[in-house]
XYZ file of C-alpha atoms in Angstrom:
783
model
C 0.000 0.000 0.000
C 1.294 3.489 -0.711
C 2.334 5.564 2.263
C -0.196 8.100 3.506
C 1.232 11.515 4.332
C 0.568 12.895 7.766
C -1.239 16.153 8.265
C 1.093 19.113 7.808
C 1.038 19.935 11.526
C 1.574 16.350 12.711
C 5.292 16.950 13.150
C 6.495 20.545 13.239
C 10.020 19.649 12.147
C 8.795 18.055 8.934
C 5.626 20.084 8.431
C 6.925 22.124 5.515
C 8.112 19.170 3.409
C 4.986 17.188 4.263
C 2.694 20.076 3.356
C 4.360 20.374 -0.057
C 3.890 16.659 -0.615
C 0.228 16.956 0.347
C -0.198 19.624 -2.322
C 1.313 17.353 -4.948
C -1.003 14.512 -3.915
C -4.031 16.795 -4.237
C -3.117 17.270 -7.895
C -2.821 13.529 -8.556
C -5.606 12.092 -10.736
C -8.241 10.026 -8.957
C -7.552 6.277 -8.624
C -3.803 6.765 -9.113
C -1.573 5.797 -6.191
C 1.938 6.694 -7.341
C 3.436 7.344 -3.876
C 5.344 4.224 -2.799
C 7.264 5.487 0.242
C 7.783 8.579 2.400
C 10.649 9.103 4.836
C 11.433 12.005 7.152
C 15.161 12.668 7.535
C 16.189 14.805 10.515
C 18.203 17.971 10.185
C 21.717 18.562 11.479
C 23.086 21.465 13.519
C 26.336 23.178 12.664
C 29.604 22.332 14.455
C 31.815 25.409 14.361
C 35.478 25.552 15.394
C 37.994 28.373 15.704
C 40.245 29.403 12.848
C 43.421 27.274 12.831
C 46.494 29.226 13.986
C 48.353 28.616 10.719
C 45.763 30.406 8.525
C 47.180 33.742 7.336
C 45.450 36.722 8.946
C 44.537 38.385 5.609
C 42.836 35.126 4.574
C 40.808 35.027 7.792
C 39.852 38.660 7.290
C 38.747 38.036 3.707
C 36.679 35.000 4.686
C 35.000 36.889 7.524
C 34.270 39.759 5.137
C 32.659 37.259 2.731
C 30.296 35.986 5.438
C 32.204 33.109 7.082
C 32.598 33.970 10.794
C 34.171 30.603 11.679
C 34.842 27.354 9.798
C 32.869 24.190 10.286
C 34.718 21.288 11.873
C 35.339 19.299 8.682
C 36.632 22.365 6.847
C 39.262 23.069 9.492
C 40.260 19.409 9.809
C 40.817 18.880 6.083
C 42.574 22.231 5.679
C 44.961 21.465 8.553
C 45.881 18.080 7.075
C 46.719 19.757 3.757
C 48.642 22.559 5.456
C 50.738 19.907 7.215
C 51.798 18.576 3.794
C 49.598 15.482 3.549
C 47.162 14.590 0.744
C 43.531 14.705 1.903
C 40.025 14.125 0.567
C 37.013 15.804 2.189
C 33.879 13.773 1.472
C 30.847 15.541 2.900
C 27.386 16.486 1.714
C 26.147 19.069 -0.768
C 26.463 22.671 0.444
C 28.977 21.692 3.134
C 31.489 24.312 2.028
C 34.230 21.963 0.843
C 35.862 24.798 -1.106
C 36.898 26.453 2.158
C 38.965 23.363 2.986
C 41.332 24.083 0.108
C 41.098 27.884 0.035
C 42.503 28.211 3.565
C 45.824 26.406 2.948
C 46.237 27.570 -0.662
C 45.602 31.274 -0.050
C 47.698 31.220 3.133
C 50.624 29.691 1.233
C 50.250 32.038 -1.742
C 50.123 35.025 0.640
C 53.328 33.984 2.438
C 55.324 32.641 -0.504
C 55.421 35.143 -3.406
C 56.403 32.494 -5.982
C 54.124 29.628 -4.857
C 51.472 28.359 -7.299
C 48.350 26.191 -7.163
C 46.207 24.280 -9.636
C 42.437 23.714 -9.471
C 40.779 20.953 -11.543
C 37.025 20.619 -12.122
C 35.203 17.980 -14.196
C 33.223 20.700 -16.014
C 34.097 24.141 -17.361
C 31.019 25.618 -15.674
C 32.115 24.492 -12.213
C 35.639 25.745 -12.810
C 34.284 29.150 -13.866
C 32.057 29.296 -10.754
C 34.976 28.555 -8.444
C 37.193 31.074 -10.231
C 34.545 33.772 -9.833
C 34.016 32.959 -6.142
C 37.762 33.060 -5.479
C 38.118 36.391 -7.298
C 35.374 37.852 -5.092
C 37.173 36.550 -2.013
C 40.502 38.119 -3.070
C 38.763 41.416 -3.762
C 37.585 41.443 -0.146
C 41.146 41.849 1.225
C 43.685 44.340 -0.089
C 46.558 42.221 1.261
C 45.553 39.389 -1.109
C 45.147 41.504 -4.230
C 48.640 40.584 -5.453
C 47.621 36.939 -5.826
C 46.942 36.615 -9.535
C 44.555 33.875 -10.619
C 43.194 32.842 -14.002
C 40.969 30.395 -15.778
C 42.526 28.257 -18.496
C 40.154 26.166 -20.567
C 38.976 25.758 -24.137
C 37.102 29.088 -23.995
C 40.078 31.118 -22.737
C 41.337 33.635 -25.350
C 44.950 33.196 -26.549
C 46.145 36.444 -24.970
C 44.739 35.416 -21.581
C 46.403 32.006 -21.889
C 49.737 33.663 -22.552
C 49.295 35.928 -19.530
C 48.309 32.976 -17.325
C 51.422 31.007 -18.252
C 53.639 33.976 -17.431
C 51.963 35.447 -14.348
C 49.077 33.470 -12.809
C 49.723 31.821 -9.460
C 46.447 29.872 -9.238
C 45.133 28.285 -12.437
C 41.518 27.044 -12.695
C 41.147 24.410 -15.393
C 39.937 20.857 -16.084
C 41.659 17.480 -16.651
C 41.238 17.777 -20.429
C 43.210 21.035 -20.559
C 45.777 19.716 -18.094
C 46.344 16.768 -20.449
C 46.358 18.720 -23.716
C 48.071 21.966 -22.723
C 49.906 22.032 -19.394
C 51.472 18.583 -19.593
C 52.133 18.501 -23.327
C 53.632 22.010 -23.232
C 55.246 21.681 -19.807
C 58.415 23.557 -20.853
C 56.316 26.713 -21.243
C 54.849 26.071 -17.785
C 58.179 25.537 -16.023
C 57.698 28.560 -13.716
C 54.293 27.317 -12.645
C 55.282 23.655 -12.192
C 58.520 24.467 -10.333
C 56.568 26.327 -7.653
C 53.484 24.102 -7.525
C 52.391 23.639 -3.897
C 48.785 22.458 -4.127
C 46.527 20.651 -6.589
C 42.758 20.692 -6.004
C 40.675 17.899 -7.545
C 37.062 19.029 -7.119
C 34.039 16.710 -7.290
C 36.440 13.774 -7.561
C 33.621 11.215 -7.251
C 32.715 12.094 -10.851
C 35.975 10.544 -12.080
C 34.955 6.933 -12.577
C 35.113 4.243 -15.232
C 37.291 4.964 -18.273
C 37.199 8.725 -17.640
C 38.351 8.224 -14.063
C 41.062 5.789 -15.130
C 42.375 8.318 -17.650
C 42.312 11.128 -15.094
C 44.201 8.918 -12.625
C 46.982 8.539 -15.181
C 46.904 12.247 -16.103
C 47.444 13.054 -12.413
C 50.352 10.616 -12.250
C 51.856 12.381 -15.258
C 51.390 15.715 -13.465
C 53.172 14.451 -10.349
C 55.965 13.047 -12.521
C 56.567 16.355 -14.311
C 56.257 18.391 -11.103
C 58.989 16.194 -9.609
C 61.094 16.827 -12.708
C 60.949 20.551 -11.883
C 61.576 19.951 -8.174
C 58.020 20.240 -6.810
C 55.949 17.815 -4.726
C 52.443 19.322 -4.514
C 49.871 18.417 -1.897
C 46.583 17.151 -3.339
C 43.297 18.315 -1.801
C 40.287 16.424 -3.167
C 36.619 17.272 -2.655
C 33.979 14.588 -3.048
C 30.352 13.847 -2.488
C 29.742 11.332 0.260
C 31.077 8.022 -1.095
C 32.224 4.697 0.284
C 35.952 4.509 1.083
C 36.778 8.027 -0.154
C 40.373 7.743 1.061
C 40.945 4.529 -0.883
C 39.330 5.953 -4.032
C 41.297 9.211 -3.761
C 44.556 7.323 -3.210
C 43.890 5.267 -6.336
C 43.078 8.426 -8.275
C 46.251 10.357 -7.419
C 48.557 7.354 -7.000
C 49.605 8.252 -3.440
C 48.270 7.724 0.121
C 45.425 10.101 0.930
C 43.739 10.784 4.288
C 39.979 11.218 4.477
C 37.642 13.591 6.318
C 34.025 12.423 6.393
C 32.414 13.863 9.556
C 30.210 16.652 8.220
C 30.018 19.717 10.470
C 27.679 21.743 8.252
C 23.992 22.280 9.064
C 21.007 21.315 6.994
C 17.288 21.346 7.600
C 15.011 18.312 7.865
C 13.945 16.677 4.606
C 10.908 14.723 3.550
C 11.890 12.184 0.874
C 9.102 10.752 -1.291
C 9.424 7.927 -3.833
C 6.997 8.138 -6.742
C 6.142 5.643 -9.506
C 4.124 6.951 -12.478
C 1.212 4.692 -13.451
C 1.047 2.350 -16.422
C -0.825 3.874 -19.352
C -3.844 2.085 -20.760
C -4.177 3.867 -24.100
C -0.568 3.428 -25.278
C 1.470 0.267 -25.761
C 5.157 -0.139 -26.452
C 7.296 -2.778 -28.108
C 5.604 -6.173 -28.534
C 2.435 -4.718 -26.990
C 4.072 -4.144 -23.586
C 2.550 -1.518 -21.291
C 4.249 1.877 -21.003
C 4.440 4.121 -17.949
C 3.762 7.807 -18.030
C 7.178 9.369 -18.579
C 9.152 10.617 -15.604
C 9.664 13.943 -17.392
C 5.978 14.688 -17.884
C 5.201 13.531 -14.343
C 7.957 15.771 -12.992
C 6.581 18.727 -14.991
C 3.197 18.292 -13.341
C 4.771 17.967 -9.884
C 6.947 21.052 -10.388
C 3.916 23.037 -11.527
C 2.018 22.054 -8.353
C 4.997 23.093 -6.203
C 5.419 26.414 -7.989
C 1.736 27.180 -7.418
C 2.510 26.830 -3.707
C 5.389 29.291 -4.069
C 8.025 26.633 -3.475
C 11.401 27.235 -5.131
C 11.907 23.980 -6.991
C 14.732 22.373 -8.921
C 13.913 19.408 -11.164
C 16.784 17.203 -12.328
C 16.222 15.525 -15.702
C 18.524 13.046 -17.428
C 18.981 14.852 -20.762
C 19.224 18.366 -22.146
C 16.159 17.911 -24.297
C 14.323 16.396 -21.335
C 15.106 19.505 -19.270
C 13.687 21.738 -21.994
C 10.547 19.620 -22.380
C 9.957 19.426 -18.626
C 10.251 23.210 -18.251
C 7.899 23.734 -21.201
C 5.403 21.246 -19.773
C 5.396 22.933 -16.358
C 4.992 26.387 -17.939
C 2.064 25.172 -20.005
C 0.308 23.795 -16.920
C 0.997 26.959 -14.930
C -0.392 29.147 -17.714
C -3.764 27.468 -17.183
C -3.704 28.495 -13.503
C -1.913 31.854 -13.520
C -0.255 33.252 -16.686
C 2.238 35.185 -14.562
C 3.571 31.956 -13.032
C 4.316 30.464 -16.450
C 7.231 32.901 -16.850
C 8.737 31.888 -13.499
C 9.871 28.456 -14.728
C 12.857 27.890 -17.012
C 15.332 25.273 -18.208
C 18.990 25.255 -17.152
C 21.600 23.103 -18.832
C 25.095 22.989 -20.230
C 25.449 24.759 -23.566
C 23.953 28.053 -22.408
C 26.139 31.141 -22.482
C 27.823 31.872 -19.161
C 25.919 35.142 -18.684
C 22.615 33.318 -19.259
C 23.523 30.692 -16.656
C 24.502 33.387 -14.141
C 21.193 35.169 -14.697
C 19.223 31.946 -14.177
C 21.186 31.106 -11.014
C 20.583 34.577 -9.578
C 16.878 34.477 -10.461
C 16.483 31.083 -8.807
C 18.385 32.196 -5.707
C 16.388 35.392 -5.133
C 13.009 33.845 -5.905
C 12.349 35.659 -9.183
C 12.471 32.214 -10.774
C 10.471 29.661 -8.822
C 11.235 26.551 -10.865
C 14.061 25.253 -13.044
C 14.384 21.976 -14.921
C 18.050 21.089 -15.255
C 20.459 18.371 -16.264
C 23.187 17.487 -13.770
C 24.752 20.864 -14.677
C 23.433 22.128 -11.314
C 24.459 18.996 -9.417
C 28.112 19.948 -9.073
C 29.351 22.879 -7.093
C 27.191 25.784 -8.261
C 26.006 27.607 -5.159
C 22.240 28.008 -5.105
C 20.658 28.541 -1.702
C 17.129 28.583 -0.407
C 15.467 25.841 -2.447
C 12.315 24.362 -0.994
C 12.018 21.240 -3.144
C 14.022 19.021 -5.478
C 12.377 16.654 -7.960
C 14.644 13.964 -9.438
C 13.109 12.661 -12.684
C 14.743 9.262 -12.950
C 17.408 7.819 -10.656
C 20.634 9.621 -11.662
C 22.711 6.430 -11.744
C 24.445 6.497 -8.384
C 23.368 7.018 -4.791
C 26.085 9.672 -4.518
C 24.523 11.674 -7.360
C 21.044 11.296 -5.875
C 22.175 12.804 -2.569
C 24.125 15.524 -4.384
C 20.926 16.522 -6.156
C 18.762 16.120 -3.061
C 21.224 18.286 -1.143
C 20.196 21.305 -3.201
C 17.046 21.522 -1.078
C 16.660 22.843 2.442
C 19.742 25.010 2.316
C 18.222 27.735 4.496
C 18.098 25.349 7.440
C 14.344 24.876 7.008
C 12.342 21.839 5.997
C 12.218 20.714 2.377
C 10.841 18.078 0.018
C 12.813 15.668 -2.185
C 10.941 13.491 -4.694
C 12.371 10.680 -6.824
C 10.104 10.033 -9.826
C 10.835 6.589 -11.306
C 11.570 6.151 -15.003
C 10.415 3.128 -16.978
C 13.558 1.287 -15.908
C 14.345 -1.818 -13.802
C 16.622 0.026 -11.362
C 14.112 2.804 -10.760
C 11.371 0.216 -10.257
C 13.511 -1.603 -7.710
C 14.422 1.512 -5.735
C 10.906 2.901 -5.333
C 9.752 -0.490 -4.023
C 12.873 -1.124 -1.894
C 13.531 2.282 -0.314
C 16.204 0.918 2.030
C 18.427 0.318 -1.012
C 18.423 4.074 -1.569
C 17.828 5.671 1.822
C 19.751 3.270 4.076
C 22.452 2.069 1.668
C 26.052 3.280 1.965
C 26.960 5.234 -1.132
C 29.054 3.508 -3.764
C 32.812 3.429 -4.042
C 34.210 5.020 -7.185
C 35.557 2.518 -9.728
C 38.745 3.258 -11.634
C 41.271 0.929 -13.255
C 44.454 2.743 -14.345
C 45.994 -0.622 -15.328
C 43.508 -1.137 -18.202
C 45.892 -1.636 -21.155
C 43.561 0.221 -23.540
C 43.793 3.246 -21.250
C 47.395 2.763 -20.142
C 48.924 2.414 -23.626
C 47.936 5.852 -24.988
C 48.823 7.440 -21.633
C 52.318 5.918 -21.758
C 52.880 7.451 -25.177
C 51.850 10.864 -23.813
C 54.143 10.466 -20.796
C 57.072 9.404 -22.989
C 56.602 12.402 -25.291
C 56.542 14.734 -22.277
C 59.665 13.192 -20.763
C 61.420 9.941 -21.760
C 60.283 7.026 -19.615
C 62.834 5.170 -17.514
C 62.662 1.430 -16.944
C 61.889 2.069 -13.265
C 58.952 4.307 -14.187
C 57.573 1.689 -16.568
C 57.703 -0.883 -13.762
C 56.069 1.595 -11.360
C 53.214 2.048 -13.853
C 52.962 -1.781 -14.045
C 53.183 -1.321 -17.786
C 56.021 -3.475 -19.078
C 53.770 -5.733 -21.165
C 51.860 -2.772 -22.544
C 55.080 -0.951 -23.393
C 56.466 -4.029 -25.135
C 53.361 -4.190 -27.317
C 53.736 -0.496 -28.175
C 57.350 -1.159 -29.128
C 56.276 -4.036 -31.403
C 53.929 -1.578 -33.138
C 56.907 0.776 -33.581
C 55.162 3.495 -31.587
C 57.906 3.719 -28.966
C 61.531 2.653 -28.785
C 64.258 2.412 -26.205
C 67.420 4.456 -26.463
C 70.337 4.835 -24.103
C 68.578 6.858 -21.392
C 64.936 5.960 -21.734
C 61.898 5.184 -23.881
C 61.022 7.686 -26.624
C 57.944 8.127 -28.848
C 58.856 7.445 -32.467
C 58.400 9.641 -35.529
C 55.934 12.507 -35.632
C 53.432 10.883 -33.272
C 50.862 13.178 -31.595
C 49.492 10.926 -28.830
C 47.864 13.764 -26.862
C 45.533 14.651 -29.733
C 44.638 10.994 -30.294
C 43.546 10.426 -26.687
C 40.053 11.403 -25.509
C 40.328 11.128 -21.730
C 36.548 11.130 -21.270
C 36.199 7.616 -22.548
C 36.309 7.587 -26.320
C 38.992 5.161 -27.451
C 39.994 4.889 -31.078
C 39.251 7.106 -34.056
C 36.969 10.054 -33.401
C 33.978 10.607 -35.692
C 33.306 14.276 -36.396
C 29.624 15.272 -36.246
C 29.169 17.971 -38.870
C 26.121 19.994 -39.912
C 25.989 19.299 -43.661
C 24.586 22.641 -44.805
C 27.005 24.889 -42.906
C 30.018 22.641 -42.282
C 29.813 23.515 -38.565
C 31.435 20.963 -36.242
C 28.914 20.001 -33.549
C 31.029 17.492 -31.672
C 32.706 14.110 -31.850
C 31.953 10.488 -31.027
C 34.351 7.569 -30.771
C 34.174 5.122 -33.646
C 33.105 2.208 -31.467
C 29.820 3.863 -30.535
C 29.118 5.651 -33.796
C 27.188 2.853 -35.586
C 24.608 2.662 -32.793
C 24.292 6.410 -32.154
C 25.048 8.059 -35.514
C 23.552 5.651 -38.042
C 21.538 7.152 -40.910
C 18.251 8.634 -39.634
C 19.467 8.576 -36.000
C 18.212 11.475 -33.874
C 21.153 13.405 -32.403
C 20.851 16.042 -29.679
C 23.324 18.917 -29.383
C 22.908 21.722 -26.839
C 19.152 21.334 -26.819
C 18.843 21.284 -30.607
C 17.726 18.184 -32.496
C 19.497 16.878 -35.584
C 18.918 13.883 -37.853
C 21.867 11.982 -39.322
C 22.059 11.920 -43.129
C 25.249 9.898 -43.592
C 27.859 8.056 -41.529
C 31.243 7.475 -43.155
C 33.424 5.467 -40.778
C 36.423 5.497 -43.106
C 36.375 9.277 -43.512
C 35.526 9.705 -39.826
C 32.512 11.962 -40.337
C 28.757 11.943 -39.706
C 26.717 14.515 -41.626
C 23.545 15.809 -39.956
C 20.806 18.339 -40.584
C 18.691 20.223 -38.070
C 15.185 18.793 -37.663
C 12.734 18.287 -34.823
C 10.996 14.951 -35.421
C 8.284 13.789 -33.048
C 10.092 10.492 -32.576
C 13.376 9.200 -31.193
C 15.580 6.359 -32.428
C 17.240 3.448 -30.664
C 19.640 1.049 -32.361
C 19.052 -2.646 -32.846
C 22.140 -4.862 -32.951
C 23.011 -8.534 -33.087
C 25.788 -9.507 -30.731
C 28.068 -12.501 -30.451
C 30.487 -13.142 -27.614
C 33.501 -15.430 -27.355
C 35.557 -16.216 -24.263
C 39.236 -15.316 -24.756
C 40.521 -15.990 -21.230
C 39.056 -17.175 -17.918
C 40.349 -14.839 -15.191
C 38.377 -16.322 -12.282
C 35.927 -19.198 -12.090
C 34.112 -21.051 -9.331
C 31.459 -23.762 -9.320
C 28.410 -23.685 -7.024
C 26.652 -26.973 -7.613
C 24.796 -26.735 -10.919
C 25.857 -23.103 -11.368
C 29.295 -21.751 -12.230
C 30.370 -18.106 -12.033
C 33.309 -16.498 -13.806
C 35.126 -13.297 -14.605
C 36.347 -13.585 -18.185
C 38.042 -11.658 -20.946
C 35.819 -11.717 -24.006
C 35.622 -10.570 -27.602
C 32.246 -9.054 -28.383
C 31.127 -8.609 -32.006
C 28.294 -6.145 -32.687
C 26.511 -5.551 -35.935
C 23.907 -2.858 -36.345
C 20.846 -4.328 -38.092
C 18.220 -1.603 -37.714
C 16.689 1.033 -35.505
C 13.416 1.482 -33.705
C 11.437 4.700 -34.060
C 9.469 5.605 -30.963
C 7.080 8.514 -30.304
C 7.793 10.714 -27.303
C 4.818 9.060 -25.606
C 6.642 5.708 -25.781
C 4.514 4.307 -28.592
C 6.417 2.360 -31.277
C 6.257 3.729 -34.846
C 8.240 1.093 -36.743
C 11.447 -0.924 -36.989
C 13.685 0.130 -39.881
C 16.173 -2.438 -41.179
C 19.725 -1.231 -41.682
C 23.045 -3.048 -42.068
C 26.327 -1.598 -40.821
C 29.847 -3.082 -40.682
C 30.491 -5.337 -37.669
C 32.446 -3.888 -34.727
C 34.580 -5.871 -32.286
C 35.288 -5.109 -28.652
C 37.845 -6.749 -26.350
C 36.610 -6.323 -22.804
C 35.766 -8.094 -19.549
C 32.547 -9.796 -18.528
C 30.949 -11.443 -15.543
C 29.166 -14.647 -16.527
C 27.187 -17.474 -15.019
C 26.191 -20.824 -16.426
C 23.397 -23.093 -15.275
C 22.714 -26.691 -16.174
C 19.574 -27.584 -18.157
C 18.737 -30.132 -15.455
C 18.522 -27.401 -12.795
C 16.263 -25.263 -14.967
C 13.942 -28.174 -15.738
C 13.840 -29.134 -12.057
C 12.738 -25.556 -11.358
C 9.821 -25.991 -13.769
C 11.164 -24.599 -17.043
C 10.870 -26.601 -20.237
C 13.729 -26.197 -22.770
C 11.591 -24.095 -25.116
C 11.384 -21.450 -22.368
C 15.143 -21.304 -21.754
C 15.931 -18.574 -24.333
C 13.213 -16.130 -23.230
C 13.875 -16.701 -19.530
C 17.637 -16.183 -19.787
C 17.129 -13.185 -22.091
C 14.760 -11.509 -19.635
C 17.099 -12.211 -16.709
C 20.013 -10.695 -18.672
C 18.081 -7.513 -19.511
C 17.012 -6.955 -15.920
C 20.535 -7.628 -14.636
C 21.925 -4.944 -16.968
C 19.397 -2.504 -15.556
C 20.308 -3.365 -11.948
C 24.119 -3.435 -12.197
C 24.295 0.319 -11.429
C 22.956 -0.617 -7.981
C 26.321 -2.186 -7.101
C 28.685 -0.437 -9.546
C 28.974 3.258 -10.365
C 27.907 2.904 -13.978
C 25.039 3.682 -16.298
C 23.203 0.891 -18.138
C 24.637 2.363 -21.360
C 28.164 1.599 -20.069
C 27.457 -2.129 -20.158
C 25.959 -4.787 -22.403
C 24.833 -8.384 -22.204
C 24.401 -11.625 -24.105
C 22.363 -14.662 -23.116
C 22.043 -18.003 -24.866
C 20.481 -21.357 -24.149
C 23.657 -23.051 -25.423
C 26.904 -21.131 -25.674
C 29.651 -22.585 -27.838
C 32.432 -21.994 -25.287
C 30.580 -23.289 -22.213
C 28.214 -25.869 -23.681
C 25.546 -24.656 -21.243
C 22.844 -22.013 -20.845
C 24.916 -18.881 -20.156
C 24.436 -15.207 -19.316
C 27.187 -12.616 -19.871
C 27.218 -8.983 -18.700
C 30.184 -7.090 -20.135
C 31.790 -3.656 -19.917
C 31.111 -1.528 -22.969
C 34.641 -0.075 -23.002
C 37.753 -1.672 -24.520
C 39.706 -3.479 -21.836
C 36.892 -3.022 -19.334
C 36.113 -0.227 -16.908
C 35.834 -2.177 -13.656
C 32.057 -2.649 -13.745
C 32.132 -6.388 -14.523
C 34.573 -6.957 -11.658
C 32.250 -5.165 -9.230
C 29.292 -7.209 -10.465
C 31.337 -10.382 -10.012
C 32.156 -9.458 -6.397
C 28.559 -8.451 -5.598
C 26.815 -11.173 -7.616
C 24.412 -12.431 -4.928
C 23.267 -8.954 -3.920
C 23.003 -7.906 -7.559
C 20.983 -10.905 -8.747
C 18.773 -10.804 -5.651
C 17.843 -7.198 -6.448
C 17.295 -8.171 -10.086
C 14.843 -10.921 -9.145
C 12.981 -8.597 -6.779
C 12.730 -5.837 -9.394
C 11.110 -8.236 -11.864
C 8.752 -9.651 -9.244
C 7.706 -6.208 -7.999
C 6.769 -4.852 -11.431
C 2.997 -4.736 -11.820
C 2.979 -5.630 -15.541
C 1.828 -9.101 -16.536
C 4.300 -10.227 -19.189
C 7.248 -7.795 -19.127
C 7.763 -4.102 -19.826
C 10.554 -1.486 -19.824
C 10.303 -1.258 -16.032
C 11.496 -4.828 -15.620
C 12.750 -6.988 -18.504
C 12.558 -4.952 -21.712
C 15.692 -3.109 -22.824
C 15.795 0.051 -24.976
C 18.879 -1.255 -26.813
C 17.966 -4.909 -27.353
C 19.239 -6.138 -30.704
C 16.516 -8.762 -30.906
C 13.605 -6.372 -30.517
C 12.934 -7.607 -26.961
C 11.968 -11.037 -28.208
C 11.754 -13.636 -26.799
C 11.228 -12.518 -23.209
C 9.750 -14.651 -20.433
C 9.204 -12.562 -17.315
C 8.077 -15.419 -15.053
C 10.828 -17.622 -16.423
C 13.427 -14.969 -15.520
C 12.303 -15.042 -11.902
C 12.558 -18.843 -11.974
C 16.088 -18.728 -13.434
C 17.306 -16.186 -10.919
C 15.725 -18.020 -7.974
C 17.408 -21.268 -9.036
C 20.797 -19.586 -9.545
C 20.625 -17.769 -6.210
C 19.675 -20.966 -4.387
C 22.826 -22.648 -5.719
C 25.015 -19.629 -4.962
C 23.838 -19.283 -1.372
C 23.987 -23.017 -0.727
C 27.597 -23.096 -1.897
C 28.860 -20.222 0.273
């Protein structure tokens, strides 16, 4: 039964959040019961401490002038660790003032040492610009600090400003991409800066995961290597959302021991957290006649409109740029029916807007001129917006850490607030709204990186060798001898008397996309104007840039006219169709190497290296309502992927003993595979689009019914390993998600997949539960 909200005055501490929820429920259509759970989370009082003695007096004066009378306990603790010369990560909640933890030691050092320098790294340009602006305002507050010259340095920085920054700036604000492409590649021009480097800030470090995180880990090792070459040994200060084992993750990221600070001394008001599942629609059906839920975006638009009517400042997080635009438009349309003036007090906020437009939106939201904003995760990281009454999360954002980052935007005035998670048509969302403990009581995930991935390590070694010849000892320290030998066989690197050198006219920095694209980059070009919209790595291009694919760029919609893999270009034209596309592929998988394997009675489990072969065979056109238009056949060249997979096999005898006849094996295994892909993000910090799966009633390498779930990145990204370690918990949640779904024969909330190459056929929902129950029984009996 859905939870019933208490009367607004039933509990004074939670009355405000509960009253907002009551208003939303009043607007819910009759006979719908979307509310699955409500929890009241208590507030926290501030724990202040005195300014540490080592903080320079001008810095204290500037901070007091900016409105910080005293630091919170975690700020002072982390800052003191850094000031003592030890690497530290501060992992506390949203709006806990983590920036103060690095500003105190950095500004104190820069004030006392006229030549000292510092480097700030953010995962996004917007966050870096926000922190630069905030630091400039702080320096302006104290005349004694005005000599500290700081500068941004990113892809938008004009050439003359870049030149000035290299020559004069003492604190550079940039991102890992620019560090890789400019500072490290051109380190000779940065010798002054690197020689005097005292601190490196890695902000929002929990966002560095998977292939991106593995690349950043190696970029940071290259930075430490070059700093040492110039005689510097900087202290790293990392800021993170609340995550599991932040010290371990930070140590892996920077390649050196890192202390952690996790006791949060900042205040926040009480929160009411509501979990919400949109109803199944009766008038619309999806693929193979499956039921479709009302979209999370349209549901969130209606909820935001109800909250805005109440005068509640509301932020709605949506998974895509276009989704943010549509949600804002939907809320405005609903508000116009109630009060035309309110329709103008809702807007969209996303990456791709001009900086001045973003600043205006942030200011309008902060002062109440704007009551509602629909945003991508552009407002999840760092940007300081206070005074929000409610946050609506349209679709689980992929990790518990991200959910709490987004939820933390509410209640920042110390008052009560409302947080609502609106489930998408997705197995993980379905599971979470019916198992609230998995979200509300679960420790947040640990960040997964694997700097030893040879597909990541190889290109990074070439960059390091071009920057400074690699010694044999350094190669061993990287654990890269085998990878280096393979590069030498390809004549990309060679050993000379005093180290390893890149051969010829190689430009490894330009060839490496540290955000995850590996291999040739496909340029996305507007055919009529020749304007470059962006790039995509060649491995993903057939499924995302095939002819007639719908491509989104900064809120604008384009349709692909032509994909030329050999020329490395996709030509597109601007169009706004009323449908979206999703690729259909056939996939084969072969086991190359068994890394780990264990038998549990009639079930065996393994971690394996595999070769996956994909071939694009068509695409599905789907209306925005979820209704299927048609399936268009299309044939593209096959693509191969060497990666890692977690797999399990089960004997036919066990399946038949559980009540499945052989003709039901394929559909049952297929449905179990789809649901497992959807639930892997529960135990690994990944998105379902980072992984893939194959199931078969008889696999050629195992001779048995087999299910594989593999990483979608060459060499793997660590997700399969995490699934292998957490297999029982993962498959248990998968079985429960299927069982809890109210559909009769399978739908996108449980066993259907939006990227299934077989058109979601065959699928046996009940059979999947039977398979998973039988597998789990063997696994638990054998442990």
